[in-house]
Amino acid sequence: MSVSHLPEPAWLATAIETFYASGLVVLPTTLDTALCQQLLAEAQQASLQPAGVGRGQALQLNPEIRRDHTLWLDGSTAAQQQYLDLMAQIQQAANRRCFLGLTHHEAHFARYQQGDFYQKHLDAFVGRSSRMLTTVCYLNDVDSGGELQIYSEDDQPLLQVKPQAGTLVLFESARFPHEVLPAHSTRYSIAGWFRID
Ligand code: OGA
Ligand code: MN
């Protein structure tokens, strides 16, 4: 669906301003409750697979690095379509304000069960990846554990995000190292990337 005719909501303009200034923005209660619940139900019913490390031919399972289970969104349900439409709106706003030339978005459901983690990593390396901007949206609330720990470019702890349903995080993929701390209870999210291809 084309979203070019939709007016840009005020929260999105503000979010992109913050992102433009700092390369990172955390947006609580961005997904509405009904959409979040539908996506959560889909994630809970989906047959998620152990996530790999690396890309293409080099993709390997490595439970010392990451232990989440994932499944790519294919836009086959109304809820996924609604989520991907929101990402398209964000892509358009980011391209307008930050001149990023983003061409598309890919996203997967992810589940971290008790004890699962994802060690500190970057989602992209300058000049070696077409992943430009990372999005993470949380689908359920957790009391403790499973926090997203983000580090600064010089590797100092910068900010911790506690997964709460509807919170959306955006950051530059090649700029901020980050990790998922061990989950204490099951944690569902959608992680995605805006790319230039
Ligand atoms: C990832 C990732 C963070 C999170 O999937 O690459 O860093 O909070 N996810 O789920
Ligand atoms: Mn990551």
PDB file of C-alpha atoms and ligand atoms in Angstrom:
ATOM      1  CA  MET A   1       0.000   0.000   0.000  1.00  0.00           C
ATOM      2  CA  SER A   2       1.243   3.483  -0.802  1.00  0.00           C
ATOM      3  CA  VAL A   3       1.313   5.762   2.215  1.00  0.00           C
ATOM      4  CA  SER A   4       2.563   8.855   0.391  1.00  0.00           C
ATOM      5  CA  HIS A   5      -0.815  10.563   0.739  1.00  0.00           C
ATOM      6  CA  LEU A   6      -1.099  10.062   4.503  1.00  0.00           C
ATOM      7  CA  PRO A   7      -0.428  13.149   6.624  1.00  0.00           C
ATOM      8  CA  GLU A   8       2.565  12.743   8.898  1.00  0.00           C
ATOM      9  CA  PRO A   9       1.438  12.415  12.527  1.00  0.00           C
ATOM     10  CA  ALA A  10       2.938  14.894  15.022  1.00  0.00           C
ATOM     11  CA  TRP A  11       4.643  12.163  17.106  1.00  0.00           C
ATOM     12  CA  LEU A  12       6.500  10.998  14.003  1.00  0.00           C
ATOM     13  CA  ALA A  13       7.847  14.452  13.161  1.00  0.00           C
ATOM     14  CA  THR A  14       9.108  14.797  16.748  1.00  0.00           C
ATOM     15  CA  ALA A  15      10.577  11.280  16.724  1.00  0.00           C
ATOM     16  CA  ILE A  16      12.490  11.895  13.501  1.00  0.00           C
ATOM     17  CA  GLU A  17      13.832  15.212  14.853  1.00  0.00           C
ATOM     18  CA  THR A  18      15.246  13.359  17.867  1.00  0.00           C
ATOM     19  CA  PHE A  19      16.614  10.608  15.650  1.00  0.00           C
ATOM     20  CA  TYR A  20      18.234  13.179  13.341  1.00  0.00           C
ATOM     21  CA  ALA A  21      19.919  14.889  16.301  1.00  0.00           C
ATOM     22  CA  SER A  22      21.167  11.776  18.108  1.00  0.00           C
ATOM     23  CA  GLY A  23      20.848   8.730  15.837  1.00  0.00           C
ATOM     24  CA  LEU A  24      18.642   7.075  18.432  1.00  0.00           C
ATOM     25  CA  VAL A  25      15.104   7.458  19.717  1.00  0.00           C
ATOM     26  CA  VAL A  26      12.925   5.466  22.163  1.00  0.00           C
ATOM     27  CA  LEU A  27       9.171   5.877  21.644  1.00  0.00           C
ATOM     28  CA  PRO A  28       6.887   4.432  24.349  1.00  0.00           C
ATOM     29  CA  THR A  29       3.285   3.416  23.421  1.00  0.00           C
ATOM     30  CA  THR A  30       3.788   3.856  19.687  1.00  0.00           C
ATOM     31  CA  LEU A  31       1.881   0.754  18.608  1.00  0.00           C
ATOM     32  CA  ASP A  32      -1.730   0.756  19.712  1.00  0.00           C
ATOM     33  CA  THR A  33      -2.830  -1.923  22.162  1.00  0.00           C
ATOM     34  CA  ALA A  34      -5.072  -3.837  19.740  1.00  0.00           C
ATOM     35  CA  LEU A  35      -2.373  -4.088  17.062  1.00  0.00           C
ATOM     36  CA  CYS A  36       0.184  -5.101  19.651  1.00  0.00           C
ATOM     37  CA  GLN A  37      -2.075  -7.877  20.951  1.00  0.00           C
ATOM     38  CA  GLN A  38      -2.724  -9.195  17.437  1.00  0.00           C
ATOM     39  CA  LEU A  39       0.977  -9.246  16.607  1.00  0.00           C
ATOM     40  CA  LEU A  40       1.748 -10.897  19.945  1.00  0.00           C
ATOM     41  CA  ALA A  41      -0.832 -13.623  19.238  1.00  0.00           C
ATOM     42  CA  GLU A  42       0.695 -14.201  15.798  1.00  0.00           C
ATOM     43  CA  ALA A  43       4.191 -14.395  17.253  1.00  0.00           C
ATOM     44  CA  GLN A  44       3.007 -16.863  19.907  1.00  0.00           C
ATOM     45  CA  GLN A  45       1.418 -19.113  17.252  1.00  0.00           C
ATOM     46  CA  ALA A  46       4.192 -18.817  14.668  1.00  0.00           C
ATOM     47  CA  SER A  47       6.779 -21.514  14.246  1.00  0.00           C
ATOM     48  CA  LEU A  48       9.849 -19.524  15.161  1.00  0.00           C
ATOM     49  CA  GLN A  49      13.279 -20.979  14.361  1.00  0.00           C
ATOM     50  CA  PRO A  50      16.638 -20.596  16.157  1.00  0.00           C
ATOM     51  CA  ALA A  51      18.233 -17.387  14.864  1.00  0.00           C
ATOM     52  CA  GLY A  52      21.611 -17.471  13.118  1.00  0.00           C
ATOM     53  CA  VAL A  53      24.615 -15.182  13.144  1.00  0.00           C
ATOM     54  CA  GLY A  54      26.128 -13.737   9.935  1.00  0.00           C
ATOM     55  CA  ARG A  55      24.492 -13.413   6.526  1.00  0.00           C
ATOM     56  CA  GLY A  56      23.813 -15.559   3.473  1.00  0.00           C
ATOM     57  CA  GLN A  57      26.285 -18.435   3.075  1.00  0.00           C
ATOM     58  CA  ALA A  58      27.994 -17.541   6.344  1.00  0.00           C
ATOM     59  CA  LEU A  59      24.779 -17.837   8.409  1.00  0.00           C
ATOM     60  CA  GLN A  60      25.383 -20.143  11.362  1.00  0.00           C
ATOM     61  CA  LEU A  61      23.718 -21.042  14.609  1.00  0.00           C
ATOM     62  CA  ASN A  62      25.751 -19.824  17.544  1.00  0.00           C
ATOM     63  CA  PRO A  63      24.029 -20.178  20.911  1.00  0.00           C
ATOM     64  CA  GLU A  64      27.011 -18.558  22.657  1.00  0.00           C
ATOM     65  CA  ILE A  65      26.193 -15.343  20.766  1.00  0.00           C
ATOM     66  CA  ARG A  66      22.409 -15.385  20.462  1.00  0.00           C
ATOM     67  CA  ARG A  67      19.584 -17.646  21.608  1.00  0.00           C
ATOM     68  CA  ASP A  68      16.466 -16.030  20.241  1.00  0.00           C
ATOM     69  CA  HIS A  69      13.990 -17.688  17.851  1.00  0.00           C
ATOM     70  CA  THR A  70      12.737 -15.686  14.866  1.00  0.00           C
ATOM     71  CA  LEU A  71      10.409 -15.681  11.865  1.00  0.00           C
ATOM     72  CA  TRP A  72      10.300 -13.081   9.057  1.00  0.00           C
ATOM     73  CA  LEU A  73       7.095 -11.096   8.646  1.00  0.00           C
ATOM     74  CA  ASP A  74       5.575 -11.681   5.192  1.00  0.00           C
ATOM     75  CA  GLY A  75       2.715  -9.177   5.363  1.00  0.00           C
ATOM     76  CA  SER A  76       0.176 -11.984   5.017  1.00  0.00           C
ATOM     77  CA  THR A  77      -2.116 -10.804   7.839  1.00  0.00           C
ATOM     78  CA  ALA A  78      -3.901  -7.516   8.458  1.00  0.00           C
ATOM     79  CA  ALA A  79      -1.836  -6.920  11.604  1.00  0.00           C
ATOM     80  CA  GLN A  80       1.473  -7.462   9.793  1.00  0.00           C
ATOM     81  CA  GLN A  81       0.280  -5.198   6.979  1.00  0.00           C
ATOM     82  CA  GLN A  82      -0.614  -2.491   9.487  1.00  0.00           C
ATOM     83  CA  TYR A  83       2.794  -2.809  11.135  1.00  0.00           C
ATOM     84  CA  LEU A  84       4.625  -2.676   7.788  1.00  0.00           C
ATOM     85  CA  ASP A  85       2.544   0.362   6.750  1.00  0.00           C
ATOM     86  CA  LEU A  86       3.710   2.125   9.911  1.00  0.00           C
ATOM     87  CA  MET A  87       7.316   1.248   9.021  1.00  0.00           C
ATOM     88  CA  ALA A  88       6.718   2.659   5.516  1.00  0.00           C
ATOM     89  CA  GLN A  89       5.536   5.922   7.089  1.00  0.00           C
ATOM     90  CA  ILE A  90       8.659   6.055   9.244  1.00  0.00           C
ATOM     91  CA  GLN A  91      10.816   5.309   6.193  1.00  0.00           C
ATOM     92  CA  GLN A  92       9.244   8.191   4.307  1.00  0.00           C
ATOM     93  CA  ALA A  93       9.697  10.598   7.226  1.00  0.00           C
ATOM     94  CA  ALA A  94      13.336   9.529   7.703  1.00  0.00           C
ATOM     95  CA  ASN A  95      14.046   9.968   3.996  1.00  0.00           C
ATOM     96  CA  ARG A  96      12.478  13.425   3.978  1.00  0.00           C
ATOM     97  CA  ARG A  97      14.278  14.765   7.039  1.00  0.00           C
ATOM     98  CA  CYS A  98      17.522  12.825   7.083  1.00  0.00           C
ATOM     99  CA  PHE A  99      18.043  12.246   3.316  1.00  0.00           C
ATOM    100  CA  LEU A 100      18.825   8.591   3.940  1.00  0.00           C
ATOM    101  CA  GLY A 101      17.482   7.152   0.671  1.00  0.00           C
ATOM    102  CA  LEU A 102      16.067   4.096   2.458  1.00  0.00           C
ATOM    103  CA  THR A 103      14.500   1.698  -0.038  1.00  0.00           C
ATOM    104  CA  HIS A 104      12.783  -0.950   2.053  1.00  0.00           C
ATOM    105  CA  HIS A 105      12.187  -2.564   5.411  1.00  0.00           C
ATOM    106  CA  GLU A 106      12.585  -6.167   6.550  1.00  0.00           C
ATOM    107  CA  ALA A 107      11.419  -7.403   9.940  1.00  0.00           C
ATOM    108  CA  HIS A 108      11.147 -10.560  11.987  1.00  0.00           C
ATOM    109  CA  PHE A 109       9.273 -11.685  15.048  1.00  0.00           C
ATOM    110  CA  ALA A 110      11.659 -12.660  17.837  1.00  0.00           C
ATOM    111  CA  ARG A 111      11.143 -14.642  21.020  1.00  0.00           C
ATOM    112  CA  TYR A 112      13.571 -14.770  23.938  1.00  0.00           C
ATOM    113  CA  GLN A 113      12.672 -17.365  26.540  1.00  0.00           C
ATOM    114  CA  GLN A 114      14.001 -17.448  30.074  1.00  0.00           C
ATOM    115  CA  GLY A 115      17.816 -17.332  29.934  1.00  0.00           C
ATOM    116  CA  ASP A 116      17.986 -16.315  26.260  1.00  0.00           C
ATOM    117  CA  PHE A 117      20.225 -13.367  25.312  1.00  0.00           C
ATOM    118  CA  TYR A 118      21.970 -11.725  22.378  1.00  0.00           C
ATOM    119  CA  GLN A 119      25.541 -10.672  23.088  1.00  0.00           C
ATOM    120  CA  LYS A 120      26.829  -7.201  22.312  1.00  0.00           C
ATOM    121  CA  HIS A 121      26.893  -6.576  18.560  1.00  0.00           C
ATOM    122  CA  LEU A 122      26.407  -4.063  15.770  1.00  0.00           C
ATOM    123  CA  ASP A 123      23.634  -4.704  13.236  1.00  0.00           C
ATOM    124  CA  ALA A 124      25.755  -3.391  10.366  1.00  0.00           C
ATOM    125  CA  PHE A 125      29.299  -2.398   9.497  1.00  0.00           C
ATOM    126  CA  VAL A 126      29.974   0.829   7.625  1.00  0.00           C
ATOM    127  CA  GLY A 127      30.454   0.076   3.937  1.00  0.00           C
ATOM    128  CA  ARG A 128      29.721  -3.626   4.331  1.00  0.00           C
ATOM    129  CA  SER A 129      25.998  -3.759   4.834  1.00  0.00           C
ATOM    130  CA  SER A 130      22.885  -2.189   3.396  1.00  0.00           C
ATOM    131  CA  ARG A 131      21.239  -2.125   6.842  1.00  0.00           C
ATOM    132  CA  MET A 132      21.014   1.536   7.833  1.00  0.00           C
ATOM    133  CA  LEU A 133      18.451   1.914  10.580  1.00  0.00           C
ATOM    134  CA  THR A 134      17.337  -0.645  13.167  1.00  0.00           C
ATOM    135  CA  THR A 135      13.808  -0.794  14.579  1.00  0.00           C
ATOM    136  CA  VAL A 136      12.764  -2.846  17.604  1.00  0.00           C
ATOM    137  CA  CYS A 137       9.161  -2.979  18.746  1.00  0.00           C
ATOM    138  CA  TYR A 138       8.174  -4.832  21.919  1.00  0.00           C
ATOM    139  CA  LEU A 139       4.990  -6.889  21.969  1.00  0.00           C
ATOM    140  CA  ASN A 140       4.680  -7.741  25.673  1.00  0.00           C
ATOM    141  CA  ASP A 141       5.697  -6.285  29.049  1.00  0.00           C
ATOM    142  CA  VAL A 142       8.440  -7.844  31.132  1.00  0.00           C
ATOM    143  CA  ASP A 143       9.041  -7.109  34.817  1.00  0.00           C
ATOM    144  CA  SER A 144      12.782  -7.654  34.704  1.00  0.00           C
ATOM    145  CA  GLY A 145      15.407  -9.210  32.438  1.00  0.00           C
ATOM    146  CA  GLY A 146      15.601  -9.039  28.663  1.00  0.00           C
ATOM    147  CA  GLU A 147      16.520  -5.358  28.657  1.00  0.00           C
ATOM    148  CA  LEU A 148      18.028  -3.855  25.518  1.00  0.00           C
ATOM    149  CA  GLN A 149      21.361  -2.348  26.622  1.00  0.00           C
ATOM    150  CA  ILE A 150      22.626   0.248  24.156  1.00  0.00           C
ATOM    151  CA  TYR A 151      26.232   1.508  24.149  1.00  0.00           C
ATOM    152  CA  SER A 152      27.685   4.718  22.765  1.00  0.00           C
ATOM    153  CA  GLU A 153      30.024   4.781  19.767  1.00  0.00           C
ATOM    154  CA  ASP A 154      32.957   4.701  22.194  1.00  0.00           C
ATOM    155  CA  ASP A 155      31.423   1.671  23.886  1.00  0.00           C
ATOM    156  CA  GLN A 156      30.157   3.248  27.116  1.00  0.00           C
ATOM    157  CA  PRO A 157      26.755   2.155  28.479  1.00  0.00           C
ATOM    158  CA  LEU A 158      24.305   4.728  27.115  1.00  0.00           C
ATOM    159  CA  LEU A 159      20.779   3.601  27.794  1.00  0.00           C
ATOM    160  CA  GLN A 160      18.741   0.585  28.844  1.00  0.00           C
ATOM    161  CA  VAL A 161      15.312  -0.099  27.380  1.00  0.00           C
ATOM    162  CA  LYS A 162      12.890  -2.226  29.387  1.00  0.00           C
ATOM    163  CA  PRO A 163      10.637  -4.138  26.983  1.00  0.00           C
ATOM    164  CA  GLN A 164       7.079  -2.791  27.274  1.00  0.00           C
ATOM    165  CA  ALA A 165       4.281  -3.562  24.785  1.00  0.00           C
ATOM    166  CA  GLY A 166       4.049  -0.879  22.114  1.00  0.00           C
ATOM    167  CA  THR A 167       7.473   0.703  22.685  1.00  0.00           C
ATOM    168  CA  LEU A 168       9.412   1.316  19.484  1.00  0.00           C
ATOM    169  CA  VAL A 169      13.168   1.933  19.383  1.00  0.00           C
ATOM    170  CA  LEU A 170      14.990   3.341  16.332  1.00  0.00           C
ATOM    171  CA  PHE A 171      18.746   3.638  15.989  1.00  0.00           C
ATOM    172  CA  GLU A 172      21.490   3.816  13.389  1.00  0.00           C
ATOM    173  CA  SER A 173      22.498   0.211  12.699  1.00  0.00           C
ATOM    174  CA  ALA A 174      26.243   0.734  12.296  1.00  0.00           C
ATOM    175  CA  ARG A 175      26.646   3.270  15.101  1.00  0.00           C
ATOM    176  CA  PHE A 176      25.422   1.793  18.392  1.00  0.00           C
ATOM    177  CA  PRO A 177      26.652  -1.513  19.825  1.00  0.00           C
ATOM    178  CA  HIS A 178      23.821  -3.153  21.775  1.00  0.00           C
ATOM    179  CA  GLU A 179      22.881  -6.380  23.516  1.00  0.00           C
ATOM    180  CA  VAL A 180      19.844  -8.168  24.875  1.00  0.00           C
ATOM    181  CA  LEU A 181      20.410  -9.074  28.529  1.00  0.00           C
ATOM    182  CA  PRO A 182      19.298 -12.561  29.638  1.00  0.00           C
ATOM    183  CA  ALA A 183      15.512 -12.803  29.717  1.00  0.00           C
ATOM    184  CA  HIS A 184      13.797 -13.737  32.997  1.00  0.00           C
ATOM    185  CA  SER A 185      10.494 -14.448  31.253  1.00  0.00           C
ATOM    186  CA  THR A 186       9.366 -14.845  27.647  1.00  0.00           C
ATOM    187  CA  ARG A 187       9.844 -11.672  25.657  1.00  0.00           C
ATOM    188  CA  TYR A 188       8.330 -11.068  22.208  1.00  0.00           C
ATOM    189  CA  SER A 189       9.411  -8.343  19.797  1.00  0.00           C
ATOM    190  CA  ILE A 190       9.680  -7.407  16.151  1.00  0.00           C
ATOM    191  CA  ALA A 191      13.212  -6.448  15.086  1.00  0.00           C
ATOM    192  CA  GLY A 192      13.592  -4.810  11.703  1.00  0.00           C
ATOM    193  CA  TRP A 193      15.962  -2.928   9.437  1.00  0.00           C
ATOM    194  CA  PHE A 194      15.570  -0.187   6.895  1.00  0.00           C
ATOM    195  CA  ARG A 195      17.910  -0.864   4.013  1.00  0.00           C
ATOM    196  CA  ILE A 196      19.400   0.763   0.962  1.00  0.00           C
ATOM    197  CA  ASP A 197      19.546  -1.691  -1.917  1.00  0.00           C
TER     198      ASP A 197
HETATM  199  C1  OGA B   1      18.591  -7.763  17.073  1.00  0.00           C
HETATM  200  C2  OGA B   1      18.554  -7.015  18.350  1.00  0.00           C
HETATM  201  C3  OGA B   1      17.292  -6.088  20.184  1.00  0.00           C
HETATM  202  C4  OGA B   1      16.062  -6.347  21.003  1.00  0.00           C
HETATM  203  O1  OGA B   1      17.664  -8.552  16.808  1.00  0.00           O
HETATM  204  O2  OGA B   1      19.552  -7.559  16.294  1.00  0.00           O
HETATM  205  O3  OGA B   1      19.550  -6.428  18.682  1.00  0.00           O
HETATM  206  O4  OGA B   1      15.835  -5.594  21.973  1.00  0.00           O
HETATM  207  N1  OGA B   1      17.406  -6.959  19.070  1.00  0.00           N
HETATM  208  O5  OGA B   1      15.334  -7.300  20.713  1.00  0.00           O
HETATM  209 MN    MN B   2      20.842  -6.001  16.965  1.00  0.00          MN
END
